[in-house]
Short mmCIF file of C-alpha atoms and ligand atoms in Angstrom, two decimals:
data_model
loop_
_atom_site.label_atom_id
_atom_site.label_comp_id
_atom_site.label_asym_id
_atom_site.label_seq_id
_atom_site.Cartn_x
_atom_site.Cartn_y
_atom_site.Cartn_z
CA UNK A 7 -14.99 1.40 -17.22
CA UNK A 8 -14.93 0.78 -13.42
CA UNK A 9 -15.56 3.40 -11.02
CA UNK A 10 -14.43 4.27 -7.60
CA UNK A 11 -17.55 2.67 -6.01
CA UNK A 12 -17.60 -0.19 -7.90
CA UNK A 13 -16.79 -3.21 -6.18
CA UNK A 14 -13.39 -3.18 -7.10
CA UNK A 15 -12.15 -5.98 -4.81
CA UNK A 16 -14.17 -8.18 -7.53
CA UNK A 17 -10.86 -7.98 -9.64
CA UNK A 18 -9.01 -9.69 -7.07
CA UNK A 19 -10.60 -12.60 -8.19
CA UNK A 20 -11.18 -12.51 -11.93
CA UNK A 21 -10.77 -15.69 -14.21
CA UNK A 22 -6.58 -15.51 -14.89
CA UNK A 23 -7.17 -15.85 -18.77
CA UNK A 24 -9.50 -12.53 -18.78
CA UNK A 25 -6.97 -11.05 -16.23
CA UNK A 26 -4.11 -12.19 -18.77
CA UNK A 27 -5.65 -10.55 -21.57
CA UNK A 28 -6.04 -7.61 -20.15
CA UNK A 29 -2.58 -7.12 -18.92
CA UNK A 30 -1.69 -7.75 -22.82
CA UNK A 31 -3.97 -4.92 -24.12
CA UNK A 32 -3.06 -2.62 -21.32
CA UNK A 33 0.93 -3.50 -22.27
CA UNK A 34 0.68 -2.51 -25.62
CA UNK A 35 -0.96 0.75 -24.76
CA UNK A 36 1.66 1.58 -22.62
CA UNK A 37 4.37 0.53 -24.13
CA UNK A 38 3.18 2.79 -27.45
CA UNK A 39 2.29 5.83 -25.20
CA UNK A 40 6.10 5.44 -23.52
CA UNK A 41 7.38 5.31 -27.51
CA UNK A 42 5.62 8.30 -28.35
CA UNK A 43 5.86 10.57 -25.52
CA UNK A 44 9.46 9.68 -23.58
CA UNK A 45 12.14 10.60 -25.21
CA UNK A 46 14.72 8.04 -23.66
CA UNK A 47 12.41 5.10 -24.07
CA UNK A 48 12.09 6.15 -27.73
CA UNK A 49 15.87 6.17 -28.35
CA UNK A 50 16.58 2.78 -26.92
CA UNK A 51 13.75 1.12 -28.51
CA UNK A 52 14.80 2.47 -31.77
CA UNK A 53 18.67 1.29 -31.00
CA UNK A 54 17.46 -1.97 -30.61
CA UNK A 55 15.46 -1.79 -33.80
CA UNK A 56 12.27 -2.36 -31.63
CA UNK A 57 8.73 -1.03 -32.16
CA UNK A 58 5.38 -0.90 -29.19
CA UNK A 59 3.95 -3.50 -32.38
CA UNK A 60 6.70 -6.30 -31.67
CA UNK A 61 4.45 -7.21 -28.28
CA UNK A 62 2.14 -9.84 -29.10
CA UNK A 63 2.21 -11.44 -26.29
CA UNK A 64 3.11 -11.06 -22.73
CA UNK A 65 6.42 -12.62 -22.77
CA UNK A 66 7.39 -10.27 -25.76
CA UNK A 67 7.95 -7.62 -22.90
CA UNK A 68 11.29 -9.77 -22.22
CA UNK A 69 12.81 -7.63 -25.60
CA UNK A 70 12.62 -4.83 -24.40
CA UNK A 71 15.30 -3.08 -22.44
CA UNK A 72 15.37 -2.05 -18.53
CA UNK A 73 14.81 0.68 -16.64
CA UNK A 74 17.09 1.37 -13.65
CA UNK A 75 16.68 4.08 -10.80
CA UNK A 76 19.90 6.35 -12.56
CA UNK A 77 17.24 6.75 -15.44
CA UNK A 78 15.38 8.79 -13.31
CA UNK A 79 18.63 10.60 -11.55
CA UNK A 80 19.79 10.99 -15.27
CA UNK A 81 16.31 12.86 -16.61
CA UNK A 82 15.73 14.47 -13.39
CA UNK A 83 13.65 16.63 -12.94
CA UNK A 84 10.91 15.87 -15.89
CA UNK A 85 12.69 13.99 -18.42
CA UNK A 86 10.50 10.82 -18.25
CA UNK A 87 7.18 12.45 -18.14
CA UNK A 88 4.79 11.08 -20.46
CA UNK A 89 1.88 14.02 -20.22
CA UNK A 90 2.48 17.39 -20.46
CA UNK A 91 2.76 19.68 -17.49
CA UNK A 92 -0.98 20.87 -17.76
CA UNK A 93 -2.38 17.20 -16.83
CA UNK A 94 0.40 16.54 -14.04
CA UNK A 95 -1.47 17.21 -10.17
CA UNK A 96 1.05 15.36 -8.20
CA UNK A 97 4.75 15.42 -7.74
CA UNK A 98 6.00 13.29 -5.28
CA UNK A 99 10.17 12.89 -4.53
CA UNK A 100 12.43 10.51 -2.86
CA UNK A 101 15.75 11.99 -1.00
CA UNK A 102 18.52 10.16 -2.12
CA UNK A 103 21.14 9.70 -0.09
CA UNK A 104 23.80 11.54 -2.55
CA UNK A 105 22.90 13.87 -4.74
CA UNK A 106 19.68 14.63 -6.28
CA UNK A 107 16.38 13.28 -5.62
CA UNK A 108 14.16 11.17 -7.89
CA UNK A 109 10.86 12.57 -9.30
CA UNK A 110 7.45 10.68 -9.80
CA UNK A 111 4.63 12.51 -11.62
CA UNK A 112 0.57 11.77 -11.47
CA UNK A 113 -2.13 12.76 -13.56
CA UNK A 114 -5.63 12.68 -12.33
CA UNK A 115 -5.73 9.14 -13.87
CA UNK A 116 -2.55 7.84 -12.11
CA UNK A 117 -3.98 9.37 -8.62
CA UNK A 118 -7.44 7.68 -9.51
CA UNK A 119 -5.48 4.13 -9.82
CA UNK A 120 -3.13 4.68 -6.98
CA UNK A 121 -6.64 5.11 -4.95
CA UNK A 122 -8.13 1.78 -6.08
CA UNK A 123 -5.19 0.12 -5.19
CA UNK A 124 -4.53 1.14 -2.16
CA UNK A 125 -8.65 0.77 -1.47
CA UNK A 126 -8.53 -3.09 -2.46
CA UNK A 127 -4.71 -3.21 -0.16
CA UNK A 128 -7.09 -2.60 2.90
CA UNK A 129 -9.85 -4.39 1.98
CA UNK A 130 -7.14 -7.33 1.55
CA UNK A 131 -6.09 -6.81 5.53
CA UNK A 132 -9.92 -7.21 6.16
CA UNK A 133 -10.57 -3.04 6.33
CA UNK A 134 -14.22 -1.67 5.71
CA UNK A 135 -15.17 1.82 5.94
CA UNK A 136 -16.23 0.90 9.55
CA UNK A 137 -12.87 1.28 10.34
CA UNK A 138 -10.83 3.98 11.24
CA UNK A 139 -7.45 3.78 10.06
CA UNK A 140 -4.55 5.95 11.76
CA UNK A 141 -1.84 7.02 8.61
CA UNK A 142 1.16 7.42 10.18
CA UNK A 143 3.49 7.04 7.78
CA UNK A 144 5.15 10.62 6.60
CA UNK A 145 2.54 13.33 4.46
CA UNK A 146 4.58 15.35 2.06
CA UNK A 147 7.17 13.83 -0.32
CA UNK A 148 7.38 10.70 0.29
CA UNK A 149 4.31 8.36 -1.22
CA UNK A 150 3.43 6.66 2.01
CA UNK A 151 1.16 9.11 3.78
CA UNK A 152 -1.17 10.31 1.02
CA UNK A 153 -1.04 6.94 -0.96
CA UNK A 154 -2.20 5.67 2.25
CA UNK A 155 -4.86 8.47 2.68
CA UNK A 156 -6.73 8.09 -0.36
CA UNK A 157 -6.78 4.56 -0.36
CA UNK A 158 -8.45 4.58 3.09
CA UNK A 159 -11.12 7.79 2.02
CA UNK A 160 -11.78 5.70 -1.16
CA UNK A 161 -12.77 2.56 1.42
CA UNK A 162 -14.96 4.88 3.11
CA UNK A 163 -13.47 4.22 6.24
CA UNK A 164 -12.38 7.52 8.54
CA UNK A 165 -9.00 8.43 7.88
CA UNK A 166 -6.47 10.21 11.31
CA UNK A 167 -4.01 11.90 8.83
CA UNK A 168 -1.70 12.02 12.06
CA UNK A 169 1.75 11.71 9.65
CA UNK A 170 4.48 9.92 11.45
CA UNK A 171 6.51 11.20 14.76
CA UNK A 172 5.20 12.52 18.08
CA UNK A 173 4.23 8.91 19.70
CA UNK A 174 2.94 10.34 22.66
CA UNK A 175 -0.33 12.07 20.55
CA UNK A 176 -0.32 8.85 18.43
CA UNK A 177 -1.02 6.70 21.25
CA UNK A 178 -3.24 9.29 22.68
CA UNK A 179 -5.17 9.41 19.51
CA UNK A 180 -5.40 5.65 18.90
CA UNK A 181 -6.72 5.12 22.50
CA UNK A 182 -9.35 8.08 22.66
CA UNK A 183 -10.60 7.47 18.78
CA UNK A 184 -10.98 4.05 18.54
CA UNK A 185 -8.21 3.24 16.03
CA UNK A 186 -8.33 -0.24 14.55
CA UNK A 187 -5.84 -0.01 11.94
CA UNK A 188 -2.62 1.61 12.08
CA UNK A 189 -0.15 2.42 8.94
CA UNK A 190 3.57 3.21 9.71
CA UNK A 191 6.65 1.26 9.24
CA UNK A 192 7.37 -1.53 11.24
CA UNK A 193 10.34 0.10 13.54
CA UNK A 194 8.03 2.76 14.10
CA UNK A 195 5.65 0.65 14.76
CA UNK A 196 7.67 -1.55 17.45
CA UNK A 197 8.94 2.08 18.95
CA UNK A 198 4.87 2.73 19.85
CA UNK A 199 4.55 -0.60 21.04
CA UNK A 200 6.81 0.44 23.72
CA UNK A 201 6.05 3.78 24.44
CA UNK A 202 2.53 2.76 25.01
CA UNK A 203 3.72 0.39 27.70
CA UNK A 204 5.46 3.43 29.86
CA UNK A 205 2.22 5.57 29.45
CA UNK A 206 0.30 2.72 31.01
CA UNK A 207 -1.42 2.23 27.77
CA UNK A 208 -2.32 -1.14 27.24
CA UNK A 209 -2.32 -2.21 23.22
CA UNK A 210 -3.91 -5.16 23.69
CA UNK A 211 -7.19 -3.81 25.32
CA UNK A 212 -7.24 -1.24 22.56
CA UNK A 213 -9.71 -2.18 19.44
CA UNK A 214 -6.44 -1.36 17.37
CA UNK A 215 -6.62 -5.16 15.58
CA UNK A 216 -4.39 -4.84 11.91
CA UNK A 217 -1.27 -2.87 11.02
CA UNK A 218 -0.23 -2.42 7.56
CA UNK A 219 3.36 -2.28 7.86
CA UNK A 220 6.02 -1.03 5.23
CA UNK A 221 8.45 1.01 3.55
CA UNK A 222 11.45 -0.89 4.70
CA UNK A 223 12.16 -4.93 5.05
CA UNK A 224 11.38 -6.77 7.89
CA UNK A 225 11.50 -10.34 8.57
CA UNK A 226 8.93 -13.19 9.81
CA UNK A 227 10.62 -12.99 13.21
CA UNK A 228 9.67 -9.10 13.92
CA UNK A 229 6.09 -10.11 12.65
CA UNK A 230 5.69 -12.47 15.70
CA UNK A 231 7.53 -9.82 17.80
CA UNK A 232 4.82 -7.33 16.60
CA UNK A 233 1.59 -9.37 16.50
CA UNK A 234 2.53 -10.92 20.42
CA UNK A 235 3.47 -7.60 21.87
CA UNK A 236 0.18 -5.90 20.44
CA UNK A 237 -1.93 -8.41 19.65
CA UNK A 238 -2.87 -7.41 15.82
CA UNK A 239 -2.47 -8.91 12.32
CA UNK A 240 0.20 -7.09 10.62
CA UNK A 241 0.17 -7.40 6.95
CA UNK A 242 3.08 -6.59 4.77
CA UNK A 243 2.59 -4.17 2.18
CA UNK A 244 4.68 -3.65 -0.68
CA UNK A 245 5.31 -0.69 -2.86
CA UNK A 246 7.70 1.86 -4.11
CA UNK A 247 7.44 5.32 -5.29
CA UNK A 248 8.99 4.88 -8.76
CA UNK A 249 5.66 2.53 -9.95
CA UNK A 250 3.37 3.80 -7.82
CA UNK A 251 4.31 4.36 -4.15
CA UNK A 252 2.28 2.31 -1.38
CA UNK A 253 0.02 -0.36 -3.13
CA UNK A 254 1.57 -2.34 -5.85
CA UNK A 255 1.05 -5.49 -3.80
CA UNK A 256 -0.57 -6.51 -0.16
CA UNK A 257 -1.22 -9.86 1.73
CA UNK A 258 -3.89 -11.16 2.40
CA UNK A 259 -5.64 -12.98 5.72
CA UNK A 260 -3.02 -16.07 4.79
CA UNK A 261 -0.23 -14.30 5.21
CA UNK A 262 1.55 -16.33 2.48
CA UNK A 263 2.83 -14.36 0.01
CA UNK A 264 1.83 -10.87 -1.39
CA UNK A 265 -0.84 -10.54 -4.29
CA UNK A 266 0.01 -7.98 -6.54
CA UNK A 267 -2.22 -5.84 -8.32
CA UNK A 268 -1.45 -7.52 -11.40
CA UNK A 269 -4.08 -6.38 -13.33
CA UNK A 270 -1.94 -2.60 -12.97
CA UNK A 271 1.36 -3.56 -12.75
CA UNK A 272 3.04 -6.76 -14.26
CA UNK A 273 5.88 -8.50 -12.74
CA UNK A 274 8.53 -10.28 -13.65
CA UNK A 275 11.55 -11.97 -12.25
CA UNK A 276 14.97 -11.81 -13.66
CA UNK A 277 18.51 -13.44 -12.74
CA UNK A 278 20.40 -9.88 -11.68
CA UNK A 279 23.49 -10.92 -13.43
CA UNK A 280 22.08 -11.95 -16.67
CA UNK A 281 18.73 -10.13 -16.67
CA UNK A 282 17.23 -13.57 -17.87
CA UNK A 283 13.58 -13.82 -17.32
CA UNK A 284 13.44 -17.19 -14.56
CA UNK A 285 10.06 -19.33 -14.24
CA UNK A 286 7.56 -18.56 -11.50
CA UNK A 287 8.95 -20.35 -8.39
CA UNK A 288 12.69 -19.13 -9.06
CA UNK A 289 14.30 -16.68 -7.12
CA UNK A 290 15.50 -13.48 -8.70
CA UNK A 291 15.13 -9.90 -9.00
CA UNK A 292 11.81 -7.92 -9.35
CA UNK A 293 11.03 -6.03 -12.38
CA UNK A 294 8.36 -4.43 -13.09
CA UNK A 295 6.11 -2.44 -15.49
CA UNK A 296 2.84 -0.24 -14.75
CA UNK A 297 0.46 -1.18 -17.00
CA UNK A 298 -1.84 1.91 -16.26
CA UNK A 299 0.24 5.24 -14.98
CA UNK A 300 -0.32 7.77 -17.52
CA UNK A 301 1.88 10.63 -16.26
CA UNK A 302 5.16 8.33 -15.82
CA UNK A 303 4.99 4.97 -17.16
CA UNK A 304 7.87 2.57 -16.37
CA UNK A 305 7.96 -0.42 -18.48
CA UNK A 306 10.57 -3.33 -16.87
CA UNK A 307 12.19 -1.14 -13.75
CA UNK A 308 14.28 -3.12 -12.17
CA UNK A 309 13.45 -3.17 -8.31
CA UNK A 310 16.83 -4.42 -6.82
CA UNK A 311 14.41 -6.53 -4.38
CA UNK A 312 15.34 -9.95 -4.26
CA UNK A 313 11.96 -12.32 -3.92
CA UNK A 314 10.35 -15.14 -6.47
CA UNK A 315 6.81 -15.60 -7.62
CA UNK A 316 4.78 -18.20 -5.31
CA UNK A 317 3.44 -21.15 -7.63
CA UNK A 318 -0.03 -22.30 -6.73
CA UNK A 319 -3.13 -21.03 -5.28
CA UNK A 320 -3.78 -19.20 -2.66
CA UNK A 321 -6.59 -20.37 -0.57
CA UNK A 322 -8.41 -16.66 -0.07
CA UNK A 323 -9.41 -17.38 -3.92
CA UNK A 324 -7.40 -14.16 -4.94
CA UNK A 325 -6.56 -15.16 -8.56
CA UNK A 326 -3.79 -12.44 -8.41
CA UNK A 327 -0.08 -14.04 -8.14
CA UNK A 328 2.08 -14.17 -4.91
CA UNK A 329 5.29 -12.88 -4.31
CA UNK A 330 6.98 -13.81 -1.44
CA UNK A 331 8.00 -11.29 1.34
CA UNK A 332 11.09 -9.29 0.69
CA UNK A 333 13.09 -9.23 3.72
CA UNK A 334 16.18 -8.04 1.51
CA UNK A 335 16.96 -5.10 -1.15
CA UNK A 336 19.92 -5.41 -3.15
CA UNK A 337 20.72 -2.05 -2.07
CA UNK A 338 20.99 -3.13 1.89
CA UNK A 339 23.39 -6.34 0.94
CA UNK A 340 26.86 -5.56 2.40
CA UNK A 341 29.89 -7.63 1.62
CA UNK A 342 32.02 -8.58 4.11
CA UNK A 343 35.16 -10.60 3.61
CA UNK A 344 33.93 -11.66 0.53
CA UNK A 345 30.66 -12.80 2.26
CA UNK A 346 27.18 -11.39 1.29
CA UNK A 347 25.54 -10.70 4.32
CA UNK A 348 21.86 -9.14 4.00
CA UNK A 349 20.80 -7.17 7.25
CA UNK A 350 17.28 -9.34 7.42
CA UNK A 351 19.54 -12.48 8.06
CA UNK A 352 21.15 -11.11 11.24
CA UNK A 353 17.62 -9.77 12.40
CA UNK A 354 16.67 -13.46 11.62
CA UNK A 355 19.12 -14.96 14.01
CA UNK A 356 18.81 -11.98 16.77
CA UNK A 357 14.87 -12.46 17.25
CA UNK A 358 14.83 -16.34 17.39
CA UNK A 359 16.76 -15.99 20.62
CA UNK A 360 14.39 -15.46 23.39
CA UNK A 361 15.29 -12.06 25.59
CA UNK A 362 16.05 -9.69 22.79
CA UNK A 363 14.50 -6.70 22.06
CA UNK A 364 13.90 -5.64 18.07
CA UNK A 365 16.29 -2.85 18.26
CA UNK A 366 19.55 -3.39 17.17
CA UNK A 367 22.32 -2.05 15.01
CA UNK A 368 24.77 -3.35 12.59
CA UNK A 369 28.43 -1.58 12.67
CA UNK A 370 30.98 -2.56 10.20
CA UNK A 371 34.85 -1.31 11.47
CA UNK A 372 38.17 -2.29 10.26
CA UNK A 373 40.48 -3.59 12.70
CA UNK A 374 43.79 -4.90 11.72
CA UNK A 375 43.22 -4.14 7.86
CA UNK A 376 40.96 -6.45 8.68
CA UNK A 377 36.74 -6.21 7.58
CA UNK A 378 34.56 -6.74 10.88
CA UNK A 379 30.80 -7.00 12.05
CA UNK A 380 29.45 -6.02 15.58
CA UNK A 381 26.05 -6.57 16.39
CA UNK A 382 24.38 -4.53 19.18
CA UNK A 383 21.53 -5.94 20.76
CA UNK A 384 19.18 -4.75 23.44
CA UNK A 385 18.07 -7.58 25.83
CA UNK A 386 15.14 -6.89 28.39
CA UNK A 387 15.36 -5.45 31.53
CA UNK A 388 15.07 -9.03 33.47
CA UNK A 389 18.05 -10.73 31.85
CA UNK A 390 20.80 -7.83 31.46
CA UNK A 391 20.32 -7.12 35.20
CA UNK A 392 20.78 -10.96 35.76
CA UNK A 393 24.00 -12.86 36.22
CA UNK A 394 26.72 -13.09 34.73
CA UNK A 395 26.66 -16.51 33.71
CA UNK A 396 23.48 -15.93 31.98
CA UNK A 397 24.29 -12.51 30.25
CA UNK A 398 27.49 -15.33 28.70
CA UNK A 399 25.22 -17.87 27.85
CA UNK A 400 23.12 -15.78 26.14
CA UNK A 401 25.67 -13.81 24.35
CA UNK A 402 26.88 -17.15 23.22
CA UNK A 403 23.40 -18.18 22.31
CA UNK A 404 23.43 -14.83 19.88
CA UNK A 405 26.43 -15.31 18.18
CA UNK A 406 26.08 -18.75 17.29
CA UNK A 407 22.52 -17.92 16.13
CA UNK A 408 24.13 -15.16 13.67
CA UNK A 409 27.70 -17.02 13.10
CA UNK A 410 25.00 -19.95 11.72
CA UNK A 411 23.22 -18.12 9.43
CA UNK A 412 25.85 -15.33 7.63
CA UNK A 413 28.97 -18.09 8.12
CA UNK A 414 31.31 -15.57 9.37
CA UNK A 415 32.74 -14.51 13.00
CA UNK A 416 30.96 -11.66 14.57
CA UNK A 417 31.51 -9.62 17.68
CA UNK A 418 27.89 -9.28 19.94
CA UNK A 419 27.65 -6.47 21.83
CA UNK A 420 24.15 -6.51 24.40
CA UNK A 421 23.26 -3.59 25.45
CA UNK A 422 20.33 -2.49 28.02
CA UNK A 423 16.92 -1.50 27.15
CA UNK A 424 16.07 1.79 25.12
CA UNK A 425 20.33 2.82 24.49
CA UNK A 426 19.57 2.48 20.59
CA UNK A 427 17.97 5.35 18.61
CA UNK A 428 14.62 4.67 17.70
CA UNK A 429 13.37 5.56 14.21
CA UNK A 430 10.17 7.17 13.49
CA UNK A 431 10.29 6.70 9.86
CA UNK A 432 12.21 3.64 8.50
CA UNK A 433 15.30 2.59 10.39
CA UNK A 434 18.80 3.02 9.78
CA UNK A 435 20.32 -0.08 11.22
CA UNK A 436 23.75 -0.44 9.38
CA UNK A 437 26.60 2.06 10.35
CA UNK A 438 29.51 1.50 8.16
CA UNK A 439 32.37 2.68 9.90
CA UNK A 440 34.82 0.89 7.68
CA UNK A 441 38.01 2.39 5.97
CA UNK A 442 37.48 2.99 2.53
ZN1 ZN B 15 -4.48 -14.72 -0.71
#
């Protein structure tokens, strides 16, 4: 049994036939503690004539049925607890948009794991406990603050639980502590970027040096947008709170792909039509199944992020497998004219266009009976005071970089410097105004 102080980072790199094995022994324990203690697992394993014995193997996991996020609407508040109220310390919730929220339960176990994790997620971005890591995403609900919090105490490293929001005192903090990492989503992040520049406050002279950036997609484009107007590595960081929150999966210093912590949480990638397992190198949906958590196992949720396994090694010497970056959920897709578009593609084509800012909004209208897309844009103070001839070349320059990519027409709309809300949290960039 490992502890805390162990160096866990060790099982980064175990042999991938121990690592394989072990994800086999821990399957079938979970899979039988799911049968015996969750009702609605029980029932659809026993509809499908299927028992925790029929895995043998890894790929035996493809029997079994899926989870999906209205299991959790559906048995909300407790239904899918595994451990009775007595051994549950942590309740976390997400606010839906609609309706009710979704639950997520800990024991001391699950909050034990969640710590490792997150402890071996920093060490990945290079972290010691000679750091001192600012968490601003949110405290309370939501997983990102604490998961983010432990993770960092269990490094050793000193924690500024600042939570997200007032940028002035985050600034002011980061400057007059030292900060070297920061934690917060990358909008927020970009939003301090700027705000530091109108207090004077130089990033770049600060000692801040790595970000580990989450909680909502972003694309390569506002990486080199962040890491050129600050000067740090920003690493993506992947998690959600229905396996674990913050932690199932980090990059590392190649920034090619994100290891996840298989040896907790197994992953698998499925065609979303079919639910077909597809080969390592395919592109599909995620799905997958804690290995470990105690209070509220999931065994094959289905994500709805859209990514593919990487195939081959990567040259830190993690033996842990790659996925690639998700710049799109499922859930932000929107279909226009018959067209899916996915938000990360127009913030693709915006950033490659030298003079944009990374604020920008999406609005979809109907005009006509007819489906439309405006993009809003800010552009720097230098060009939108400039000509007019080069505010039109531009503007052509942007909607031919967009028009490229998505394949349909789309009104661009630039607008000056700090006119679009800035989020503090994760950002809100499509406004569907459309008639329904
Ligand atoms: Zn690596």
């Amino acid at each position: 049994m490992l502890h805390l102080n162990d160096d866990l980072s060790a099982l980064d790199y175990v042999g991938v036939d121990y690592l394989r094995e072990l994800q086999l022994a821990r399957l079938r324990t979970i899979v039988k503690h799911a049968y015996d203690n969750v009702q609605l697992f029980r029932s659809r394993l026993d509809a499908l004539k299927l028992k925790p014995e029929d895995i043998k193997s890894l790929t035996d996991i493809s029997k079994f049925p899926f989870m999906v996020k209205t299991d959790l609407r559906d048995t909300y508040p407790f239904g899918l607890f595994a451990c009775p109220m007595s051994e549950i310390v942590r309740l976390h919730a997400s606010s839906g948009t609609t309706g009710k929220p979704i639950v997520v339960a800990y024991n001391q176990h699950d909050i034990n794991v969640w710590a490792e994790v997150m402890k071996r997620t920093f060490a990945s971005c290079g972290l010691t406990k000679q750091d001192i890591i600012q968490v601003a995403y949110g405290y309370g609900l939501f997983t990102g603050g604490l998961g983010a919090h432990y993770g960092a105490e269990a490094l050793g490293a000193t924690v500024i639980p600042i939570s997200g929001g007032n940028t002035q005192r985050q600034i002011m903090l980061m400057r007059d502590f030292g900060t070297t990492a920061i934690c917060c989503t990358p909008s927020y992040f970009n939003f301090i970027i700027e705000q530091a520049a109108v207090n004077g406050v130089n990033l770049k002279e600060l000692p801040l040096k790595v970000g580990v950036f989450g909680a909502e997609p972003w694309t390569h484009e506002m990486r080199k947008r962040i890491e050129s107007g600050s000067n740090i590595k920003a690493y993506d960081i992947y998690g959600l709170s229905e396996i674990i929150g913050p932690g199932v999966g980090i990059e590392c210093h190649c920034q090619n792909g994100l290891h996840i912590f298989e040896d907790h949480f197994y992953p698998e990638i499925i065609n979303p039509e079919t639910g077909e397992v597809l080969p390592d190198g395919e592109t599909g949906e995620l799905v997958l199944t804690t290995l470990t958590k105690q209070a509220m196992p999931m065994i094959r949720y289905r994500t709805r992020d859209i990514t593919r396994i990487l195939t081959g090694k990567c040259s830190c010497g993690r033996t842990l497998r790659r996925i690639d970056r998700i710049s799109s959920r499922s859930d932000d897709m929107f279909i226009i004219r018959g067209v899916n578009v996915f938000p990360s593609q127009i913030e693709t084509a915006l950033l490659s266009v030298e003079g944009t800012l990374p604020h920008y909004n999406i609005i979809l209208y109907t005009e006509n009976n007819m489906d439309n897309i405006e993009v809003d844009v800010e552009i720097n103070e230098e060009l939108f005071s400039d000509k007019v001839r080069a505010m039109e070349e531009l503007q052509h320059k942007l909607t031919s970089a967009i028009e490229g990519i998505i394949g349909i027409r789309v009104r661009v709309k630039m607008v000056a410097p700090n006119t679009i809300t800035r989020s503090e949290g994760k950002a809100k960039r499509v406004l569907d105004h459309r008639n329904k």
